[in-house]
mmCIF file of C-alpha atoms and ligand atoms in Angstrom:
data_model
loop_
_atom_site.group_PDB
_atom_site.id
_atom_site.type_symbol
_atom_site.label_atom_id
_atom_site.label_comp_id
_atom_site.label_asym_id
_atom_site.label_seq_id
_atom_site.Cartn_x
_atom_site.Cartn_y
_atom_site.Cartn_z
ATOM 1 C CA MET F 28 155.720 114.038 31.541
ATOM 2 C CA ASN F 29 155.675 114.637 27.957
ATOM 3 C CA ARG F 30 158.689 112.992 25.584
ATOM 4 C CA LEU F 31 160.271 117.202 24.947
ATOM 5 C CA GLU F 32 160.143 117.140 28.491
ATOM 6 C CA ALA F 33 161.993 114.056 28.681
ATOM 7 C CA VAL F 34 164.394 115.271 26.421
ATOM 8 C CA LEU F 35 165.255 118.881 28.357
ATOM 9 C CA GLY F 36 164.453 117.259 31.785
ATOM 10 C CA ARG F 37 168.428 115.235 29.964
ATOM 11 C CA LEU F 38 169.677 118.180 28.957
ATOM 12 C CA ILE F 39 169.048 120.164 32.643
ATOM 13 C CA ALA F 40 171.330 117.739 34.235
ATOM 14 C CA GLU F 41 174.005 117.171 31.333
ATOM 15 C CA GLU F 42 174.756 121.079 30.815
ATOM 16 C CA GLY F 43 172.518 122.913 34.066
ATOM 17 C CA PRO F 44 169.593 125.080 33.538
ATOM 18 C CA LEU F 45 169.023 126.530 30.092
ATOM 19 C CA PRO F 46 168.684 129.984 29.288
ATOM 20 C CA ILE F 47 165.333 131.493 27.795
ATOM 21 C CA ASP F 48 166.480 131.677 24.732
ATOM 22 C CA ARG F 49 167.568 128.043 24.883
ATOM 23 C CA TYR F 50 164.046 126.617 25.772
ATOM 24 C CA MET F 51 162.337 128.327 23.608
ATOM 25 C CA GLY F 52 164.078 127.351 20.742
ATOM 26 C CA LEU F 53 163.541 123.727 21.856
ATOM 27 C CA CYS F 54 160.067 124.144 22.165
ATOM 28 C CA LEU F 55 159.544 125.822 19.142
ATOM 29 C CA GLY F 56 162.279 124.154 16.880
ATOM 30 C CA HIS F 57 163.000 120.662 18.458
ATOM 31 C CA PRO F 58 163.375 118.712 15.018
ATOM 32 C CA GLN F 59 161.480 115.500 16.457
ATOM 33 C CA PHE F 60 159.002 117.710 19.131
ATOM 34 C CA GLY F 61 159.119 121.075 18.673
ATOM 35 C CA TYR F 62 155.861 123.178 18.451
ATOM 36 C CA TYR F 63 156.594 123.489 14.705
ATOM 37 C CA MET F 64 158.150 120.497 14.233
ATOM 38 C CA THR F 65 154.678 118.619 14.526
ATOM 39 C CA ARG F 66 152.159 120.127 14.174
ATOM 40 C CA ASP F 67 149.761 122.678 11.844
ATOM 41 C CA PRO F 68 148.511 125.184 14.616
ATOM 42 C CA LEU F 69 146.767 128.379 13.082
ATOM 43 C CA GLY F 70 142.866 128.679 12.911
ATOM 44 C CA GLU F 71 139.461 127.944 15.070
ATOM 45 C CA LYS F 72 140.478 125.334 15.434
ATOM 46 C CA GLY F 73 144.004 125.490 16.974
ATOM 47 C CA ASP F 74 145.382 126.874 18.854
ATOM 48 C CA PHE F 75 145.512 130.840 17.641
ATOM 49 C CA LEU F 76 144.369 133.166 14.806
ATOM 50 C CA THR F 77 146.670 134.930 13.255
ATOM 51 C CA ALA F 78 146.095 138.293 10.944
ATOM 52 C CA PRO F 79 146.251 136.570 7.190
ATOM 53 C CA GLU F 80 143.515 133.807 8.761
ATOM 54 C CA VAL F 81 140.796 136.182 10.098
ATOM 55 C CA SER F 82 140.026 138.018 5.968
ATOM 56 C CA GLN F 83 141.145 137.663 2.633
ATOM 57 C CA VAL F 84 141.741 141.443 3.062
ATOM 58 C CA PHE F 85 144.812 141.566 5.005
ATOM 59 C CA GLY F 86 146.934 140.417 1.933
ATOM 60 C CA GLU F 87 144.708 141.928 -0.766
ATOM 61 C CA LEU F 88 146.535 145.477 0.754
ATOM 62 C CA ILE F 89 149.710 144.259 0.955
ATOM 63 C CA GLY F 90 150.025 142.484 -2.272
ATOM 64 C CA VAL F 91 148.445 145.861 -3.300
ATOM 65 C CA TRP F 92 151.492 147.748 -0.848
ATOM 66 C CA CYS F 93 154.509 145.361 -3.205
ATOM 67 C CA ALA F 94 153.033 146.708 -5.922
ATOM 68 C CA ALA F 95 153.037 150.502 -4.560
ATOM 69 C CA VAL F 96 157.217 149.740 -3.935
ATOM 70 C CA TRP F 97 157.802 147.686 -7.114
ATOM 71 C CA ALA F 98 156.746 150.462 -8.836
ATOM 72 C CA SER F 99 158.841 153.038 -6.475
ATOM 73 C CA MET F 100 162.200 150.877 -7.468
ATOM 74 C CA GLY F 101 161.590 150.909 -11.040
ATOM 75 C CA ARG F 102 159.509 147.661 -12.158
ATOM 76 C CA PRO F 103 162.579 146.046 -11.825
ATOM 77 C CA ARG F 104 161.984 143.257 -14.557
ATOM 78 C CA HIS F 105 163.422 140.497 -11.789
ATOM 79 C CA ILE F 106 162.692 140.909 -7.965
ATOM 80 C CA ASN F 107 162.548 138.170 -5.195
ATOM 81 C CA LEU F 108 158.678 138.057 -3.439
ATOM 82 C CA VAL F 109 160.332 136.858 -0.109
ATOM 83 C CA GLU F 110 158.175 135.143 3.262
ATOM 84 C CA LEU F 111 159.526 134.591 6.581
ATOM 85 C CA GLY F 112 157.035 132.263 8.445
ATOM 86 C CA PRO F 113 154.403 132.171 5.411
ATOM 87 C CA GLY F 114 152.378 130.123 8.014
ATOM 88 C CA ARG F 115 149.666 128.348 5.677
ATOM 89 C CA GLY F 116 151.000 130.254 2.724
ATOM 90 C CA THR F 117 147.627 132.573 3.314
ATOM 91 C CA LEU F 118 148.855 135.711 3.299
ATOM 92 C CA MET F 119 151.694 135.179 0.270
ATOM 93 C CA ALA F 120 148.877 133.103 -2.086
ATOM 94 C CA ASP F 121 146.038 136.607 -0.999
ATOM 95 C CA VAL F 122 149.403 139.321 -1.944
ATOM 96 C CA ARG F 123 150.009 136.911 -5.205
ATOM 97 C CA ARG F 124 146.288 137.261 -6.575
ATOM 98 C CA ALA F 125 145.853 140.555 -5.628
ATOM 99 C CA ILE F 126 149.186 141.219 -7.534
ATOM 100 C CA GLY F 127 148.278 139.177 -10.060
ATOM 101 C CA GLN F 128 144.959 141.267 -10.330
ATOM 102 C CA THR F 129 146.133 144.852 -9.803
ATOM 103 C CA ALA F 130 149.892 144.340 -11.075
ATOM 104 C CA PRO F 131 150.151 141.508 -13.536
ATOM 105 C CA ALA F 132 154.154 143.355 -14.589
ATOM 106 C CA LEU F 133 155.084 142.988 -11.258
ATOM 107 C CA ALA F 134 153.520 138.779 -10.959
ATOM 108 C CA GLN F 135 155.679 138.562 -14.211
ATOM 109 C CA ALA F 136 158.703 139.779 -13.094
ATOM 110 C CA LEU F 137 157.620 138.174 -9.230
ATOM 111 C CA SER F 138 159.280 134.569 -7.851
ATOM 112 C CA ILE F 139 157.775 133.762 -4.776
ATOM 113 C CA HIS F 140 160.902 132.655 -1.691
ATOM 114 C CA LEU F 141 158.854 130.865 1.465
ATOM 115 C CA VAL F 142 161.628 130.376 4.461
ATOM 116 C CA GLU F 143 159.663 128.332 6.562
ATOM 117 C CA THR F 144 161.239 125.262 9.314
ATOM 118 C CA SER F 145 158.428 123.557 9.907
ATOM 119 C CA PRO F 146 157.836 120.982 7.543
ATOM 120 C CA VAL F 147 153.655 120.109 8.348
ATOM 121 C CA LEU F 148 154.406 124.022 7.438
ATOM 122 C CA ARG F 149 156.088 124.015 4.469
ATOM 123 C CA ALA F 150 153.258 121.067 3.109
ATOM 124 C CA ALA F 151 150.548 123.101 3.449
ATOM 125 C CA GLN F 152 151.883 126.042 1.830
ATOM 126 C CA ARG F 153 153.190 123.754 -1.122
ATOM 127 C CA GLU F 154 149.262 122.668 -1.095
ATOM 128 C CA ARG F 155 147.852 126.318 -1.298
ATOM 129 C CA LEU F 156 151.026 128.276 -3.139
ATOM 130 C CA ASP F 157 150.614 125.446 -6.439
ATOM 131 C CA GLY F 158 153.418 126.995 -9.162
ATOM 132 C CA VAL F 159 156.993 127.892 -9.239
ATOM 133 C CA VAL F 160 157.157 128.714 -5.272
ATOM 134 C CA GLU F 161 161.280 127.772 -3.755
ATOM 135 C CA TRP F 162 161.809 127.108 0.163
ATOM 136 C CA HIS F 163 164.606 128.075 2.466
ATOM 137 C CA ALA F 164 166.106 126.993 5.498
ATOM 138 C CA SER F 165 166.747 130.570 6.620
ATOM 139 C CA LEU F 166 166.966 134.512 4.747
ATOM 140 C CA ALA F 167 171.517 133.663 3.986
ATOM 141 C CA ASP F 168 169.781 130.592 1.150
ATOM 142 C CA VAL F 169 167.654 133.308 -0.849
ATOM 143 C CA PRO F 170 169.268 133.759 -3.716
ATOM 144 C CA ASP F 171 170.804 137.042 -4.594
ATOM 145 C CA GLY F 172 168.145 140.624 -5.903
ATOM 146 C CA PRO F 173 166.205 143.057 -5.212
ATOM 147 C CA MET F 174 163.159 141.728 -2.550
ATOM 148 C CA LEU F 175 160.115 142.425 -1.304
ATOM 149 C CA CYS F 176 160.241 141.151 2.015
ATOM 150 C CA LEU F 177 157.104 140.440 3.673
ATOM 151 C CA ALA F 178 157.032 138.520 7.919
ATOM 152 C CA ASN F 179 153.738 138.772 9.652
ATOM 153 C CA GLU F 180 154.162 137.168 13.120
ATOM 154 C CA PHE F 181 157.357 136.160 12.418
ATOM 155 C CA PHE F 182 160.190 137.735 14.630
ATOM 156 C CA ASP F 183 157.737 137.010 18.223
ATOM 157 C CA ALA F 184 158.472 133.150 16.913
ATOM 158 C CA ILE F 185 162.280 133.674 17.117
ATOM 159 C CA PRO F 186 163.708 133.349 20.382
ATOM 160 C CA VAL F 187 164.597 136.034 23.206
ATOM 161 C CA ARG F 188 166.628 136.184 26.517
ATOM 162 C CA GLN F 189 165.326 137.789 29.817
ATOM 163 C CA ILE F 190 167.265 139.082 32.539
ATOM 164 C CA GLU F 191 166.258 140.229 36.147
ATOM 165 C CA ARG F 192 167.342 142.128 38.162
ATOM 166 C CA ARG F 193 168.421 141.149 41.692
ATOM 167 C CA GLY F 194 170.094 142.081 44.907
ATOM 168 C CA GLY F 195 171.297 144.760 42.197
ATOM 169 C CA ARG F 196 172.999 142.846 39.817
ATOM 170 C CA TRP F 197 170.871 141.128 36.003
ATOM 171 C CA HIS F 198 171.379 138.090 36.175
ATOM 172 C CA GLU F 199 170.098 135.119 33.476
ATOM 173 C CA ARG F 200 166.427 133.998 33.652
ATOM 174 C CA VAL F 201 166.529 130.098 32.994
ATOM 175 C CA VAL F 202 164.455 126.739 33.118
ATOM 176 C CA GLY F 203 165.706 124.570 35.462
ATOM 177 C CA LEU F 204 164.020 121.508 36.631
ATOM 178 C CA THR F 205 163.336 120.740 40.483
ATOM 179 C CA ASP F 206 160.669 117.474 42.041
ATOM 180 C CA SER F 207 157.652 119.447 40.997
ATOM 181 C CA GLY F 208 159.039 119.588 36.737
ATOM 182 C CA LEU F 209 160.628 122.711 34.442
ATOM 183 C CA THR F 210 160.873 125.244 36.442
ATOM 184 C CA LEU F 211 161.594 128.686 35.775
ATOM 185 C CA GLY F 212 165.088 130.780 38.017
ATOM 186 C CA LEU F 213 167.554 132.708 37.210
ATOM 187 C CA GLY F 214 170.747 131.934 36.695
ATOM 188 C CA LEU F 215 174.796 133.518 36.171
ATOM 189 C CA GLU F 216 174.992 137.040 36.524
ATOM 190 C CA VAL F 217 175.140 139.678 33.121
ATOM 191 C CA GLU F 218 176.245 143.345 32.749
ATOM 192 C CA GLN F 219 173.547 145.217 31.467
ATOM 193 C CA PRO F 220 173.249 148.654 33.068
ATOM 194 C CA GLY F 221 170.548 150.394 34.480
ATOM 195 C CA GLY F 222 168.035 148.973 35.566
ATOM 196 C CA GLU F 223 165.884 148.478 39.251
ATOM 197 C CA GLU F 224 164.993 146.319 41.859
ATOM 198 C CA GLY F 225 163.094 142.575 39.972
ATOM 199 C CA ASP F 226 163.138 144.600 36.556
ATOM 200 C CA VAL F 227 163.232 141.854 34.147
ATOM 201 C CA ALA F 228 164.363 142.968 30.012
ATOM 202 C CA GLU F 229 164.325 141.424 26.659
ATOM 203 C CA LEU F 230 167.403 141.110 24.407
ATOM 204 C CA SER F 231 166.803 138.976 21.550
ATOM 205 C CA PRO F 232 170.289 138.375 19.570
ATOM 206 C CA ALA F 233 168.146 135.419 17.468
ATOM 207 C CA ARG F 234 166.206 138.587 16.106
ATOM 208 C CA GLU F 235 168.515 141.340 15.229
ATOM 209 C CA GLU F 236 170.367 139.203 13.329
ATOM 210 C CA ILE F 237 167.570 137.885 11.430
ATOM 211 C CA ALA F 238 167.007 141.979 11.193
ATOM 212 C CA ARG F 239 170.424 142.766 10.633
ATOM 213 C CA SER F 240 171.437 140.860 7.894
ATOM 214 C CA LEU F 241 168.277 141.751 6.201
ATOM 215 C CA GLY F 242 168.463 144.965 6.783
ATOM 216 C CA ARG F 243 172.348 144.307 4.506
ATOM 217 C CA ARG F 244 170.250 142.824 1.216
ATOM 218 C CA LEU F 245 168.082 146.096 1.626
ATOM 219 C CA ALA F 246 171.377 148.109 1.173
ATOM 220 C CA GLY F 247 173.268 145.502 -1.004
ATOM 221 C CA HIS F 248 170.489 144.294 -3.480
ATOM 222 C CA GLY F 249 168.096 146.498 -3.413
ATOM 223 C CA GLY F 250 163.990 145.819 -2.138
ATOM 224 C CA ALA F 251 162.008 146.314 0.561
ATOM 225 C CA ALA F 252 160.630 144.694 3.898
ATOM 226 C CA LEU F 253 157.785 145.081 5.476
ATOM 227 C CA ILE F 254 157.192 143.559 8.973
ATOM 228 C CA ILE F 255 154.349 142.981 10.688
ATOM 229 C CA ASP F 256 154.112 141.814 14.515
ATOM 230 C CA TYR F 257 152.761 142.237 18.320
ATOM 231 C CA GLY F 258 155.635 144.589 19.855
ATOM 232 C CA HIS F 259 155.837 147.544 21.301
ATOM 233 C CA LEU F 260 157.611 151.035 19.766
ATOM 234 C CA GLY F 261 159.440 153.073 22.698
ATOM 235 C CA ALA F 262 160.831 150.874 25.593
ATOM 236 C CA GLY F 263 160.333 147.155 26.711
ATOM 237 C CA PRO F 264 157.870 146.709 28.938
ATOM 238 C CA GLY F 265 159.338 144.280 30.965
ATOM 239 C CA ASP F 266 158.948 140.244 30.934
ATOM 240 C CA THR F 267 156.155 139.325 27.959
ATOM 241 C CA LEU F 268 157.132 135.304 27.395
ATOM 242 C CA GLN F 269 154.343 133.555 26.937
ATOM 243 C CA ALA F 270 152.784 130.284 25.618
ATOM 244 C CA MET F 271 149.410 129.615 23.888
ATOM 245 C CA ARG F 272 147.193 127.202 24.113
ATOM 246 C CA GLY F 273 144.067 126.701 22.416
ATOM 247 C CA HIS F 274 143.690 129.602 22.340
ATOM 248 C CA ARG F 275 144.437 130.745 25.931
ATOM 249 C CA PHE F 276 146.798 131.523 28.139
ATOM 250 C CA VAL F 277 148.712 128.909 29.498
ATOM 251 C CA PRO F 278 152.415 128.719 32.399
ATOM 252 C CA VAL F 279 155.036 129.282 29.996
ATOM 253 C CA THR F 280 157.020 125.775 31.329
ATOM 254 C CA HIS F 281 153.507 123.709 31.063
ATOM 255 C CA ALA F 282 154.180 120.886 28.294
ATOM 256 C CA PRO F 283 157.221 122.253 26.501
ATOM 257 C CA GLY F 284 156.390 122.096 22.700
ATOM 258 C CA GLU F 285 152.651 121.789 23.028
ATOM 259 C CA SER F 286 152.118 125.087 23.555
ATOM 260 C CA ASP F 287 153.021 127.961 21.531
ATOM 261 C CA LEU F 288 155.339 130.202 22.544
ATOM 262 C CA THR F 289 156.509 133.966 22.096
ATOM 263 C CA ALA F 290 157.354 136.651 22.909
ATOM 264 C CA HIS F 291 156.824 140.853 22.112
ATOM 265 C CA VAL F 292 158.233 142.035 19.709
ATOM 266 C CA ASP F 293 160.871 144.980 20.343
ATOM 267 C CA PHE F 294 160.424 147.419 17.282
ATOM 268 C CA ALA F 295 163.102 149.495 18.172
ATOM 269 C CA ALA F 296 165.915 147.479 18.341
ATOM 270 C CA LEU F 297 164.138 144.986 15.609
ATOM 271 C CA GLY F 298 164.782 149.194 13.434
ATOM 272 C CA ARG F 299 168.067 149.178 14.796
ATOM 273 C CA ALA F 300 169.652 146.553 13.810
ATOM 274 C CA LEU F 301 167.575 146.852 10.098
ATOM 275 C CA ALA F 302 169.640 150.182 10.469
ATOM 276 C CA ALA F 303 172.992 148.910 11.288
ATOM 277 C CA GLY F 304 172.339 146.177 8.279
ATOM 278 C CA GLY F 305 172.288 149.411 6.242
ATOM 279 C CA ALA F 306 168.617 149.568 5.638
ATOM 280 C CA VAL F 307 166.797 153.076 5.960
ATOM 281 C CA VAL F 308 164.183 152.327 8.494
ATOM 282 C CA ARG F 309 160.703 154.263 8.744
ATOM 283 C CA PRO F 310 158.755 155.055 12.258
ATOM 284 C CA ALA F 311 156.359 152.290 12.428
ATOM 285 C CA LEU F 312 152.926 151.922 12.244
ATOM 286 C CA THR F 313 149.756 150.342 14.375
ATOM 287 C CA GLN F 314 148.329 148.199 12.430
ATOM 288 C CA ARG F 315 145.512 149.734 12.052
ATOM 289 C CA GLN F 316 146.601 153.291 10.718
ATOM 290 C CA PHE F 317 148.299 150.419 7.687
ATOM 291 C CA LEU F 318 145.734 149.107 7.355
ATOM 292 C CA LEU F 319 142.551 152.366 7.357
ATOM 293 C CA ALA F 320 145.634 154.237 4.747
ATOM 294 C CA MET F 321 145.460 150.669 2.556
ATOM 295 C CA GLY F 322 142.234 151.444 1.769
ATOM 296 C CA LEU F 323 140.589 149.026 4.440
ATOM 297 C CA GLU F 324 136.899 150.673 4.648
ATOM 298 C CA THR F 325 136.235 150.961 1.214
ATOM 299 C CA ARG F 326 137.460 146.940 0.530
ATOM 300 C CA PHE F 327 135.125 145.665 3.229
ATOM 301 C CA SER F 328 131.906 147.326 1.712
ATOM 302 C CA ARG F 329 133.194 146.273 -1.528
ATOM 303 C CA LEU F 330 132.937 142.408 -0.469
ATOM 304 C CA ALA F 331 129.745 143.811 1.681
ATOM 305 C CA ALA F 332 127.794 145.466 -0.736
ATOM 306 C CA GLY F 333 126.962 141.712 -2.466
ATOM 307 C CA ALA F 334 126.799 139.669 0.993
ATOM 308 C CA ASP F 335 123.844 138.545 2.419
ATOM 309 C CA ALA F 336 123.186 139.811 5.869
ATOM 310 C CA ALA F 337 125.358 136.911 8.063
ATOM 311 C CA ALA F 338 128.142 137.369 5.154
ATOM 312 C CA ALA F 339 127.675 140.700 5.532
ATOM 313 C CA ALA F 340 128.313 140.713 9.465
ATOM 314 C CA GLN F 341 131.157 138.521 9.555
ATOM 315 C CA LEU F 342 132.325 141.178 6.940
ATOM 316 C CA ALA F 343 132.125 143.165 9.605
ATOM 317 C CA ARG F 344 133.236 141.079 12.556
ATOM 318 C CA GLN F 345 136.400 140.518 10.299
ATOM 319 C CA GLN F 346 137.015 143.726 9.477
ATOM 320 C CA ALA F 347 136.873 145.477 13.800
ATOM 321 C CA ARG F 348 138.931 142.620 14.253
ATOM 322 C CA LEU F 349 142.523 143.555 11.829
ATOM 323 C CA ALA F 350 141.689 147.329 12.619
ATOM 324 C CA GLU F 351 139.842 147.843 16.279
ATOM 325 C CA GLU F 352 141.993 149.619 17.866
ATOM 326 C CA ALA F 353 141.345 147.073 21.337
ATOM 327 C CA GLN F 354 141.696 143.814 19.429
ATOM 328 C CA MET F 355 144.961 144.010 16.541
ATOM 329 C CA GLY F 356 144.322 147.798 15.682
ATOM 330 C CA ASN F 357 147.188 148.684 17.923
ATOM 331 C CA LEU F 358 149.127 145.737 19.632
ATOM 332 C CA PHE F 359 149.975 144.749 16.008
ATOM 333 C CA LYS F 360 152.973 147.318 14.708
ATOM 334 C CA VAL F 361 153.591 148.017 11.079
ATOM 335 C CA LEU F 362 157.381 148.423 9.884
ATOM 336 C CA ALA F 363 158.427 149.621 6.626
ATOM 337 C CA ALA F 364 162.692 148.637 6.150
ATOM 338 C CA THR F 365 164.612 150.000 2.452
ATOM 339 C CA MET F 366 166.959 150.819 0.840
ATOM 340 C CA PRO F 367 168.911 153.857 1.215
ATOM 341 C CA THR F 368 167.824 155.380 -2.193
ATOM 342 C CA LEU F 369 164.012 154.453 -2.095
ATOM 343 C CA PRO F 370 161.675 157.068 -1.195
ATOM 344 C CA THR F 371 159.869 156.679 1.765
ATOM 345 C CA PRO F 372 156.642 154.220 0.863
ATOM 346 C CA TYR F 373 152.959 155.534 1.478
ATOM 347 C CA PRO F 374 151.891 155.369 4.008
ATOM 348 C CA PHE F 375 154.228 155.355 6.522
ATOM 349 C CA GLY F 376 155.503 159.258 5.085
ATOM 350 C CA PRO F 377 154.211 161.936 2.951
HETATM 351 C C1 LIG X 24 153.281 132.404 14.274
HETATM 352 S S1 LIG X 24 153.515 131.860 12.657
HETATM 353 C C2 LIG X 24 152.445 132.708 11.329
HETATM 354 C C3 LIG X 24 152.408 132.312 10.470
HETATM 355 C C4 LIG X 24 152.384 133.358 9.024
HETATM 356 N N1 LIG X 24 152.758 133.678 9.078
HETATM 357 C C5 LIG X 24 150.416 133.721 9.708
HETATM 358 O O1 LIG X 24 150.683 135.066 9.434
HETATM 359 O O2 LIG X 24 150.037 133.351 9.787
HETATM 360 C C6 LIG X 24 154.837 131.596 12.696
HETATM 361 C C7 LIG X 24 155.827 130.807 11.247
HETATM 362 O O3 LIG X 24 157.218 131.076 11.642
HETATM 363 C C8 LIG X 24 157.919 129.998 11.288
HETATM 364 N N2 LIG X 24 158.955 130.318 12.155
HETATM 365 C C9 LIG X 24 158.859 129.979 13.163
HETATM 366 N N3 LIG X 24 160.468 129.365 14.000
HETATM 367 C C10 LIG X 24 161.342 130.034 11.896
HETATM 368 C C11 LIG X 24 162.401 130.107 11.700
HETATM 369 N N4 LIG X 24 163.246 129.657 13.361
HETATM 370 N N5 LIG X 24 163.021 129.977 10.776
HETATM 371 C C12 LIG X 24 161.828 130.727 9.712
HETATM 372 N N6 LIG X 24 160.458 130.055 9.758
HETATM 373 C C13 LIG X 24 160.062 130.360 10.689
HETATM 374 C C14 LIG X 24 156.617 128.748 11.836
HETATM 375 O O4 LIG X 24 156.881 127.485 11.188
HETATM 376 C C15 LIG X 24 155.240 128.910 11.134
HETATM 377 O O5 LIG X 24 155.089 129.653 9.024
#
């Protein structure tokens, strides 16, 4: 039994079984033993690889997107470049470099704000992003003003509730403690319309609260947000909670705090919450559609032009990883939300 399991065991003994969102929140964010509080999990040697860690091209194309949006806003003289859950700071470093090269006036106008709860990852970000960067524990702490907001694989780490339909009624899914350790089970009945016997649905008030407040900021202060994550656009696919350790799936109750716990993002629900906050939400694209439209192939060919055979083969693997349908290309979606007066940003519309 690890130390977080002991903490959870005591909590369950005192309060009863924990709803999935509470369990997920503690596994990832417990101040002492939470997954993100104790480690840098990214990279080949870690538990998972994200798009910015696959290739610099991902962040460079997003930097170009930011520059175009800023221009369409009328080039405000001051703008906050905000990232939610910046990991090692790789995406922001690549975005910042691309902005410096393609839009020096934007480089002068922006101040960088990172919303990050992990002390370990804040240290990694500090190393990569020298100069003036401010850190915040939540979006609410970011100073007011127009912003460009980026979030890559952030919302999948924000807890979800799960409910399951049994005996003609919906019940909260919970984590309890039995002789064989932490065990999934069903808790109290909840009110929810529809569904068939055995259905599982995921709801995330925590994600929606963040999206609503992002929408309020975009409507109130101006700007745009680009949200990239794995998830679905339509009706929920049921149970998507997954634990990953060393690039392999493990049971979600196994060694809590030692594996990454995520759930797919419901982009329809996220879009509704952004819109409820006052933002305009454009229909989401797949990561493949977004990156190809932003010039992925041209950028990779330029890099490959000066490369030897081994480096060119590696670049080809990276490009495929980001955009091939069977790799990250289709599973990952890209959603843009903007202030209501902004023209639809390319490539989300004509
Ligand atoms: C899967 S990593 C993604 C990292 C990075 N965006 C990338 O693409 O490489 C999730 C990030 O969100 C951060 N995070 C998780 N929960 C958070 C929360 N509630 N508030 C702020 N950051 C959070 C983690 O510490 C980590 O930096």
